Amino acid sequence: MKKEKATKIGLLLLFAAFLVTGGLPLWKHRRYRMPVVAGPGVTRIIRLSDFVPSLKGSVADTEVFVFDGREPGGKALVMSNTHANEPAGLLTSLLLIENAVVEKGTLYVIPMFNASAGRNTKPGDGYPLYFDVPTSWGSMRFRMGNRDASPLEQWPDPDLYIHYPDKQMLSYLDVRNTNRTWPGRPDGPLMERVTYAAMELLRRDKVDVAIDMHGAETMFPVTNCIVAPEKSARIATITSMTVKAVEGFDNHVEPSPGNFRGLSHREIGDFSATLPFLLEAPIPFLDQPTGPKTVKLMMDGQDPFLLSLARKKKLFVPYDENGWSMDKRVGQHTSVALEILKQFSKKYPERAIRLSGVPRYAEIVKNGIGSYFHDPAKADPKSVHFQ
Ligand SMILES: [Zn+2]
């Protein structure tokens, strides 16, 4: 009897040890705070809960960095981490927050749009928990997130997600995917409230342009492109042609399908006066037939299996042994976003949005994205914000 009790206690302790060793890294990951140093252009910070008060106090409530320009003009929103496992967009947002100055118009930047997904991970796929970006003052550590919000914030999932208001039937997982829950509603599931808050920002502040930055597999046809509905197509096409001709990287336009609901490039256009654009940069890390999902693959995009598939012409992007680095992806997002604003301003001069202080593709690839980040330890503590 005594022996049996000892075995039971031993097994219980073993179970507790597994729980702690397995759970502690995830607990720390959720609580890890990524600093961003707000640059000279940031004039105020608002939150999504300013538009949907029920978000207040939840993990989903996230910061919106606002740059009020020196001169009035048009308004643009740039957002990233709609899918938090596509982090080139996040680094592009941080590049803007730390460096951009707005000469004319107003810029809004939401770096961590799905803040819950940014604290989620995918251990089953062997996702790393963090990735590091080298800078001149040491390396900067970022949380690697997941595509969907964490079930810790939004649970349980339905058997099917019925899109609001279209009633289209989507996968149960899409109820936590902030690129399926647009336009949302103020009293819906948490992620619908997140997208609704952004819709309210676009409508109330009369934002002209919305840019949602993503990453897509090299084996997926909708990659290396701008996805745009009819109303944004002209500006998207001129942008795509210009970056290709002037900056030498490949890009094309994909039309936003009218019958595929819940996506930012569809619903923002249909439910507000804003022109939406969704940017996709190739992210080899997300392709299925790759080697291990390492930080190295996330950062340099080099993979021997993709290389052999590229030789068999199975990829939708040009791909060689140089892979597709994070610097290249951030450079592409930055140049495409800046070019959209430039082309919009040309077409609507009275609503122009002009920025300075932001490097473009060639410069980012040459210097590395880390060279544009400031040391939070040396910055004025009032300008350091945690994501
Ligand atoms: Zn995405």
Tab-separated table of C-alpha atoms and ligand atoms in Angstrom:
chain	number	residue	atom	x	y	z
A	1	MET	CA	0.000	0.000	0.000
A	2	LYS	CA	2.821	2.334	0.949
A	3	LYS	CA	4.652	1.517	-2.271
A	4	GLU	CA	1.545	2.236	-4.335
A	5	LYS	CA	1.146	5.662	-2.706
A	6	ALA	CA	4.791	6.500	-3.374
A	7	THR	CA	4.360	5.529	-7.051
A	8	LYS	CA	1.276	7.739	-7.327
A	9	ILE	CA	3.083	10.711	-5.771
A	10	GLY	CA	6.078	10.069	-8.024
A	11	LEU	CA	3.888	10.016	-11.164
A	12	LEU	CA	2.100	13.167	-10.027
A	13	LEU	CA	5.421	14.950	-9.555
A	14	LEU	CA	6.587	13.743	-12.965
A	15	PHE	CA	3.367	15.067	-14.527
A	16	ALA	CA	3.840	18.416	-12.754
A	17	ALA	CA	7.433	18.569	-14.019
A	18	PHE	CA	6.259	17.989	-17.616
A	19	LEU	CA	3.580	20.652	-17.176
A	20	VAL	CA	6.075	23.222	-15.893
A	21	THR	CA	8.848	22.509	-18.422
A	22	GLY	CA	6.335	22.476	-21.296
A	23	GLY	CA	4.176	25.372	-20.117
A	24	LEU	CA	6.719	27.816	-18.736
A	25	PRO	CA	8.224	28.816	-22.121
A	26	LEU	CA	4.690	29.466	-23.453
A	27	TRP	CA	3.770	31.449	-20.328
A	28	LYS	CA	6.929	33.572	-20.750
A	29	HIS	CA	6.259	34.010	-24.496
A	30	ARG	CA	2.789	35.453	-23.808
A	31	ARG	CA	4.258	37.912	-21.326
A	32	TYR	CA	7.344	38.912	-23.320
A	33	ARG	CA	7.147	42.623	-24.139
A	34	MET	CA	8.534	43.922	-27.430
A	35	PRO	CA	9.703	47.514	-27.144
A	36	VAL	CA	9.143	50.089	-29.872
A	37	VAL	CA	10.640	53.570	-29.652
A	38	ALA	CA	8.086	56.087	-30.940
A	39	GLY	CA	9.952	58.440	-33.284
A	40	PRO	CA	9.612	62.199	-33.797
A	41	GLY	CA	6.593	61.808	-36.099
A	42	VAL	CA	4.275	60.122	-33.569
A	43	THR	CA	1.964	62.802	-32.165
A	44	ARG	CA	-0.501	60.661	-30.167
A	45	ILE	CA	-1.454	57.086	-29.393
A	46	ILE	CA	-5.034	55.850	-29.384
A	47	ARG	CA	-6.412	52.332	-28.908
A	48	LEU	CA	-8.979	50.121	-30.592
A	49	SER	CA	-11.055	50.353	-27.383
A	50	ASP	CA	-11.597	54.058	-28.189
A	51	PHE	CA	-13.891	52.739	-30.944
A	52	VAL	CA	-15.282	49.610	-29.247
A	53	PRO	CA	-15.222	50.185	-25.450
A	54	SER	CA	-15.831	46.490	-24.646
A	55	LEU	CA	-12.261	45.764	-25.853
A	56	LYS	CA	-10.848	47.720	-22.918
A	57	GLY	CA	-8.791	45.583	-20.572
A	58	SER	CA	-8.640	42.643	-23.008
A	59	VAL	CA	-5.465	41.364	-24.706
A	60	ALA	CA	-7.133	42.228	-28.034
A	61	ASP	CA	-7.079	45.973	-27.294
A	62	THR	CA	-4.092	47.307	-29.187
A	63	GLU	CA	-2.284	50.602	-29.788
A	64	VAL	CA	-2.787	52.809	-32.823
A	65	PHE	CA	0.144	55.177	-33.397
A	66	VAL	CA	-1.019	58.447	-34.954
A	67	PHE	CA	1.165	60.841	-36.940
A	68	ASP	CA	-0.579	64.203	-37.379
A	69	GLY	CA	1.161	65.908	-40.271
A	70	ARG	CA	2.568	69.427	-40.319
A	71	GLU	CA	-0.043	70.314	-42.945
A	72	PRO	CA	-3.585	68.857	-43.196
A	73	GLY	CA	-4.250	66.445	-46.058
A	74	GLY	CA	-5.503	62.910	-46.601
A	75	LYS	CA	-5.405	60.010	-44.139
A	76	ALA	CA	-3.901	56.529	-44.339
A	77	LEU	CA	-3.904	53.480	-42.089
A	78	VAL	CA	-1.058	50.955	-42.219
A	79	MET	CA	-1.558	47.736	-40.265
A	80	SER	CA	0.364	44.536	-39.608
A	81	ASN	CA	0.119	41.267	-37.649
A	82	THR	CA	-3.392	40.625	-38.917
A	83	HIS	CA	-1.626	37.264	-39.194
A	84	ALA	CA	1.089	37.294	-36.529
A	85	ASN	CA	3.081	34.483	-38.185
A	86	GLU	CA	3.865	36.804	-41.131
A	87	PRO	CA	6.191	39.215	-39.277
A	88	ALA	CA	7.678	41.252	-42.166
A	89	GLY	CA	4.607	43.488	-41.847
A	90	LEU	CA	5.241	44.015	-38.124
A	91	LEU	CA	8.858	45.093	-38.781
A	92	THR	CA	7.618	47.466	-41.511
A	93	SER	CA	5.153	49.049	-39.064
A	94	LEU	CA	7.919	49.444	-36.472
A	95	LEU	CA	10.181	51.015	-39.115
A	96	LEU	CA	7.455	53.618	-39.717
A	97	ILE	CA	6.750	54.213	-36.010
A	98	GLU	CA	10.441	54.748	-35.209
A	99	ASN	CA	11.382	56.829	-38.275
A	100	ALA	CA	8.503	58.355	-40.228
A	101	VAL	CA	7.662	62.038	-40.158
A	102	VAL	CA	4.435	63.117	-41.834
A	103	GLU	CA	4.733	66.327	-43.814
A	104	LYS	CA	1.145	66.377	-45.041
A	105	GLY	CA	-1.939	64.440	-43.960
A	106	THR	CA	-2.347	61.907	-41.159
A	107	LEU	CA	-0.923	58.418	-40.796
A	108	TYR	CA	-2.241	55.723	-38.437
A	109	VAL	CA	-0.113	52.632	-37.773
A	110	ILE	CA	-1.405	49.513	-35.967
A	111	PRO	CA	1.634	47.244	-35.531
A	112	MET	CA	-0.081	44.414	-33.617
A	113	PHE	CA	-3.549	44.266	-35.168
A	114	ASN	CA	-4.339	40.774	-33.860
A	115	ALA	CA	-2.638	41.237	-30.494
A	116	SER	CA	-3.915	37.870	-29.255
A	117	ALA	CA	-2.440	36.027	-32.280
A	118	GLY	CA	0.838	37.798	-31.508
A	119	ARG	CA	0.833	35.936	-28.174
A	120	ASN	CA	-0.194	32.612	-29.676
A	121	THR	CA	2.088	29.992	-31.236
A	122	LYS	CA	1.949	26.716	-33.152
A	123	PRO	CA	4.053	24.152	-31.283
A	124	GLY	CA	2.602	21.339	-33.420
A	125	ASP	CA	4.260	22.857	-36.472
A	126	GLY	CA	7.494	23.438	-34.561
A	127	TYR	CA	7.233	27.234	-34.695
A	128	PRO	CA	10.059	29.019	-32.888
A	129	LEU	CA	8.806	31.250	-30.067
A	130	TYR	CA	11.012	34.220	-30.961
A	131	PHE	CA	13.205	35.610	-33.709
A	132	ASP	CA	16.080	38.067	-33.423
A	133	VAL	CA	16.984	40.988	-35.644
A	134	PRO	CA	20.614	42.181	-35.493
A	135	THR	CA	21.144	45.907	-34.813
A	136	SER	CA	24.260	48.007	-34.217
A	137	TRP	CA	23.529	47.963	-30.444
A	138	GLY	CA	22.796	44.235	-30.060
A	139	SER	CA	20.009	42.036	-31.257
A	140	MET	CA	16.354	42.817	-30.898
A	141	ARG	CA	14.042	39.970	-29.924
A	142	PHE	CA	10.507	39.633	-31.276
A	143	ARG	CA	7.730	37.226	-30.396
A	144	MET	CA	6.750	34.923	-33.225
A	145	GLY	CA	2.966	34.683	-33.286
A	146	ASN	CA	0.369	32.536	-35.005
A	147	ARG	CA	-2.203	33.073	-37.769
A	148	ASP	CA	-5.195	33.030	-35.438
A	149	ALA	CA	-6.054	34.582	-32.072
A	150	SER	CA	-5.374	32.398	-29.060
A	151	PRO	CA	-8.245	30.241	-27.731
A	152	LEU	CA	-7.260	31.679	-24.332
A	153	GLU	CA	-8.907	34.915	-25.460
A	154	GLN	CA	-11.730	33.612	-27.631
A	155	TRP	CA	-13.272	30.246	-26.873
A	156	PRO	CA	-15.052	27.956	-27.661
A	157	ASP	CA	-14.905	27.819	-31.464
A	158	PRO	CA	-18.195	27.176	-33.283
A	159	ASP	CA	-18.561	24.132	-35.593
A	160	LEU	CA	-18.756	26.572	-38.487
A	161	TYR	CA	-18.094	30.291	-38.582
A	162	ILE	CA	-21.055	32.104	-40.114
A	163	HIS	CA	-19.701	35.379	-41.458
A	164	TYR	CA	-21.476	38.554	-40.425
A	165	PRO	CA	-23.387	40.091	-42.202
A	166	ASP	CA	-23.045	37.962	-45.363
A	167	LYS	CA	-23.859	34.612	-43.636
A	168	GLN	CA	-21.224	32.869	-45.777
A	169	MET	CA	-20.096	29.646	-44.089
A	170	LEU	CA	-16.398	29.676	-43.227
A	171	SER	CA	-14.105	27.293	-41.379
A	172	TYR	CA	-14.563	27.207	-37.581
A	173	LEU	CA	-10.980	28.509	-37.220
A	174	ASP	CA	-11.816	31.693	-39.137
A	175	VAL	CA	-13.758	33.036	-36.154
A	176	ARG	CA	-10.284	33.761	-34.696
A	177	ASN	CA	-8.761	34.956	-38.006
A	178	THR	CA	-8.834	38.762	-38.287
A	179	ASN	CA	-8.668	38.475	-42.054
A	180	ARG	CA	-12.075	36.738	-42.108
A	181	THR	CA	-13.970	38.691	-39.441
A	182	TRP	CA	-14.276	42.018	-41.333
A	183	PRO	CA	-16.377	44.172	-41.164
A	184	GLY	CA	-17.272	42.788	-37.733
A	185	ARG	CA	-19.846	44.001	-35.226
A	186	PRO	CA	-19.561	45.771	-31.861
A	187	ASP	CA	-21.135	42.895	-29.898
A	188	GLY	CA	-19.789	39.904	-31.875
A	189	PRO	CA	-17.002	37.478	-30.955
A	190	LEU	CA	-13.794	39.232	-29.813
A	191	MET	CA	-12.091	39.228	-33.233
A	192	GLU	CA	-15.223	40.691	-34.889
A	193	ARG	CA	-14.993	43.492	-32.342
A	194	VAL	CA	-11.328	44.057	-33.282
A	195	THR	CA	-12.150	44.417	-36.988
A	196	TYR	CA	-15.241	46.500	-36.190
A	197	ALA	CA	-13.080	48.911	-34.151
A	198	ALA	CA	-10.782	49.370	-37.153
A	199	MET	CA	-13.836	49.898	-39.422
A	200	GLU	CA	-15.076	52.571	-37.035
A	201	LEU	CA	-11.665	54.285	-37.089
A	202	LEU	CA	-11.735	54.287	-40.914
A	203	ARG	CA	-15.312	55.612	-41.061
A	204	ARG	CA	-15.219	58.190	-38.236
A	205	ASP	CA	-11.847	59.674	-39.159
A	206	LYS	CA	-12.606	59.472	-42.910
A	207	VAL	CA	-9.434	57.530	-43.715
A	208	ASP	CA	-8.686	57.475	-47.452
A	209	VAL	CA	-6.303	54.511	-47.746
A	210	ALA	CA	-5.902	51.280	-45.710
A	211	ILE	CA	-2.847	49.048	-46.190
A	212	ASP	CA	-2.872	45.577	-44.573
A	213	MET	CA	0.557	43.859	-44.732
A	214	HIS	CA	0.859	40.065	-44.993
A	215	GLY	CA	3.142	37.271	-46.142
A	216	ALA	CA	2.192	34.327	-48.380
A	217	GLU	CA	3.766	31.013	-49.380
A	218	THR	CA	5.909	30.877	-52.528
A	219	MET	CA	3.722	27.946	-53.699
A	220	PHE	CA	0.540	30.029	-53.391
A	221	PRO	CA	-0.456	32.062	-56.468
A	222	VAL	CA	-1.568	35.099	-54.429
A	223	THR	CA	1.943	36.099	-53.380
A	224	ASN	CA	4.345	38.933	-54.186
A	225	CYS	CA	1.367	41.105	-55.014
A	226	ILE	CA	-1.154	43.749	-54.053
A	227	VAL	CA	-4.704	42.439	-53.583
A	228	ALA	CA	-7.162	45.184	-54.474
A	229	PRO	CA	-10.896	45.467	-55.115
A	230	GLU	CA	-12.189	47.329	-58.170
A	231	LYS	CA	-12.140	50.747	-56.455
A	232	SER	CA	-8.413	50.453	-55.543
A	233	ALA	CA	-7.325	48.642	-58.730
A	234	ARG	CA	-6.062	51.670	-60.652
A	235	ILE	CA	-3.739	52.867	-57.884
A	236	ALA	CA	-2.625	49.274	-57.183
A	237	THR	CA	-1.737	48.728	-60.855
A	238	ILE	CA	0.281	51.946	-61.206
A	239	THR	CA	2.043	51.151	-57.895
A	240	SER	CA	2.904	47.630	-58.974
A	241	MET	CA	4.240	48.758	-62.356
A	242	THR	CA	6.258	51.581	-60.781
A	243	VAL	CA	8.032	49.496	-58.124
A	244	LYS	CA	8.831	46.866	-60.752
A	245	ALA	CA	10.276	49.397	-63.206
A	246	VAL	CA	12.032	51.719	-60.755
A	247	GLU	CA	13.040	49.464	-57.849
A	248	GLY	CA	13.487	46.214	-59.747
A	249	PHE	CA	11.483	43.778	-57.642
A	250	ASP	CA	8.646	41.688	-58.960
A	251	ASN	CA	5.060	42.550	-58.033
A	252	HIS	CA	1.611	42.160	-59.533
A	253	VAL	CA	-2.036	42.929	-58.757
A	254	GLU	CA	-4.630	40.324	-57.791
A	255	PRO	CA	-8.314	41.314	-57.888
A	256	SER	CA	-10.228	40.959	-54.629
A	257	PRO	CA	-12.940	38.333	-55.310
A	258	GLY	CA	-16.427	39.722	-54.699
A	259	ASN	CA	-17.852	36.493	-53.288
A	260	PHE	CA	-15.129	35.647	-50.782
A	261	ARG	CA	-16.132	37.423	-47.586
A	262	GLY	CA	-14.486	38.637	-44.418
A	263	LEU	CA	-11.189	39.804	-45.928
A	264	SER	CA	-9.871	43.318	-45.318
A	265	HIS	CA	-9.429	44.063	-49.046
A	266	ARG	CA	-13.093	43.185	-49.614
A	267	GLU	CA	-15.028	44.441	-46.584
A	268	ILE	CA	-13.140	47.716	-45.933
A	269	GLY	CA	-13.947	48.703	-49.510
A	270	ASP	CA	-17.603	47.632	-49.258
A	271	PHE	CA	-18.341	49.061	-45.790
A	272	SER	CA	-16.462	52.396	-45.884
A	273	ALA	CA	-15.258	55.053	-48.316
A	274	THR	CA	-11.649	53.883	-47.755
A	275	LEU	CA	-9.547	52.366	-50.563
A	276	PRO	CA	-8.136	49.054	-49.262
A	277	PHE	CA	-4.900	47.352	-50.347
A	278	LEU	CA	-3.567	44.042	-49.015
A	279	LEU	CA	0.165	43.464	-49.558
A	280	GLU	CA	1.629	39.974	-49.839
A	281	ALA	CA	5.389	39.347	-49.694
A	282	PRO	CA	6.689	35.785	-50.183
A	283	ILE	CA	7.497	33.988	-46.908
A	284	PRO	CA	9.201	30.605	-47.544
A	285	PHE	CA	8.843	29.734	-43.822
A	286	LEU	CA	5.084	29.182	-44.356
A	287	ASP	CA	5.444	26.808	-47.317
A	288	GLN	CA	4.642	23.209	-46.423
A	289	PRO	CA	7.457	21.273	-48.126
A	290	THR	CA	10.394	22.887	-46.307
A	291	GLY	CA	12.999	21.710	-43.827
A	292	PRO	CA	12.575	22.480	-40.098
A	293	LYS	CA	10.754	25.723	-39.218
A	294	THR	CA	13.805	27.452	-37.804
A	295	VAL	CA	14.528	31.098	-37.041
A	296	LYS	CA	17.124	30.938	-39.813
A	297	LEU	CA	14.440	29.924	-42.350
A	298	MET	CA	12.212	32.752	-41.087
A	299	MET	CA	15.028	35.270	-41.502
A	300	ASP	CA	16.796	34.212	-44.739
A	301	GLY	CA	14.046	32.236	-46.482
A	302	GLN	CA	16.604	29.767	-47.846
A	303	ASP	CA	15.404	26.187	-48.215
A	304	PRO	CA	16.784	23.294	-50.334
A	305	PHE	CA	13.347	21.699	-50.909
A	306	LEU	CA	11.878	24.944	-52.239
A	307	LEU	CA	14.967	25.366	-54.394
A	308	SER	CA	14.398	21.997	-56.056
A	309	LEU	CA	10.698	22.849	-56.520
A	310	ALA	CA	11.691	26.185	-58.071
A	311	ARG	CA	13.815	24.276	-60.600
A	312	LYS	CA	10.713	22.232	-61.459
A	313	LYS	CA	8.783	25.519	-61.878
A	314	LYS	CA	6.387	24.751	-59.019
A	315	LEU	CA	6.710	28.128	-57.277
A	316	PHE	CA	4.887	31.338	-58.095
A	317	VAL	CA	7.925	33.557	-57.460
A	318	PRO	CA	11.477	33.574	-58.795
A	319	TYR	CA	13.535	31.640	-56.213
A	320	ASP	CA	17.256	30.791	-56.007
A	321	GLU	CA	19.829	29.875	-53.333
A	322	ASN	CA	19.603	33.407	-51.905
A	323	GLY	CA	16.087	32.585	-50.617
A	324	TRP	CA	13.838	35.505	-49.723
A	325	SER	CA	15.244	37.379	-46.737
A	326	MET	CA	13.345	39.317	-44.086
A	327	ASP	CA	15.148	42.507	-45.233
A	328	LYS	CA	13.893	41.935	-48.779
A	329	ARG	CA	10.334	41.318	-47.564
A	330	VAL	CA	10.320	44.405	-45.313
A	331	GLY	CA	11.883	46.439	-48.150
A	332	GLN	CA	9.131	45.329	-50.539
A	333	HIS	CA	6.330	46.144	-48.076
A	334	THR	CA	7.839	49.555	-47.340
A	335	SER	CA	8.315	50.538	-50.968
A	336	VAL	CA	4.885	49.286	-52.052
A	337	ALA	CA	3.179	51.119	-49.143
A	338	LEU	CA	5.066	54.371	-49.852
A	339	GLU	CA	4.287	54.083	-53.561
A	340	ILE	CA	0.551	53.552	-52.899
A	341	LEU	CA	0.545	56.775	-50.840
A	342	LYS	CA	2.474	58.595	-53.570
A	343	GLN	CA	0.140	57.461	-56.347
A	344	PHE	CA	-2.955	58.230	-54.242
A	345	SER	CA	-1.575	61.733	-53.531
A	346	LYS	CA	-0.950	62.305	-57.237
A	347	LYS	CA	-4.542	61.374	-58.063
A	348	TYR	CA	-6.094	63.323	-55.179
A	349	PRO	CA	-3.716	66.258	-54.489
A	350	GLU	CA	-6.113	67.893	-51.989
A	351	ARG	CA	-6.031	64.627	-49.948
A	352	ALA	CA	-2.268	64.084	-50.310
A	353	ILE	CA	-0.307	62.114	-47.677
A	354	ARG	CA	3.418	62.840	-47.674
A	355	LEU	CA	6.008	61.126	-45.442
A	356	SER	CA	9.734	61.605	-44.964
A	357	GLY	CA	12.434	59.749	-43.043
A	358	VAL	CA	11.512	56.277	-44.346
A	359	PRO	CA	14.041	54.267	-46.407
A	360	ARG	CA	12.935	52.270	-49.447
A	361	TYR	CA	13.662	48.753	-50.733
A	362	ALA	CA	17.294	49.019	-51.913
A	363	GLU	CA	18.403	50.875	-48.795
A	364	ILE	CA	16.695	48.405	-46.417
A	365	VAL	CA	18.200	45.404	-48.238
A	366	LYS	CA	21.654	47.042	-48.138
A	367	ASN	CA	21.616	48.208	-44.507
A	368	GLY	CA	19.376	45.557	-42.905
A	369	ILE	CA	16.098	46.400	-41.151
A	370	GLY	CA	17.837	46.329	-37.733
A	371	SER	CA	19.832	49.454	-38.597
A	372	TYR	CA	16.617	51.519	-38.422
A	373	PHE	CA	15.638	50.461	-34.887
A	374	HIS	CA	16.623	52.571	-31.885
A	375	ASP	CA	18.001	51.227	-28.617
A	376	PRO	CA	15.093	51.350	-26.130
A	377	ALA	CA	17.606	51.409	-23.231
A	378	LYS	CA	18.974	54.745	-24.483
A	379	ALA	CA	15.651	56.280	-25.538
A	380	ASP	CA	13.478	58.620	-23.489
A	381	PRO	CA	11.385	56.162	-21.410
A	382	LYS	CA	8.244	58.121	-22.323
A	383	SER	CA	8.739	57.205	-25.988
A	384	VAL	CA	9.184	53.464	-25.354
A	385	HIS	CA	5.998	51.439	-25.886
A	386	PHE	CA	5.589	47.711	-25.444
A	387	GLN	CA	3.703	45.467	-27.826
B	1	ZN	ZN	-1.777	36.780	-44.001
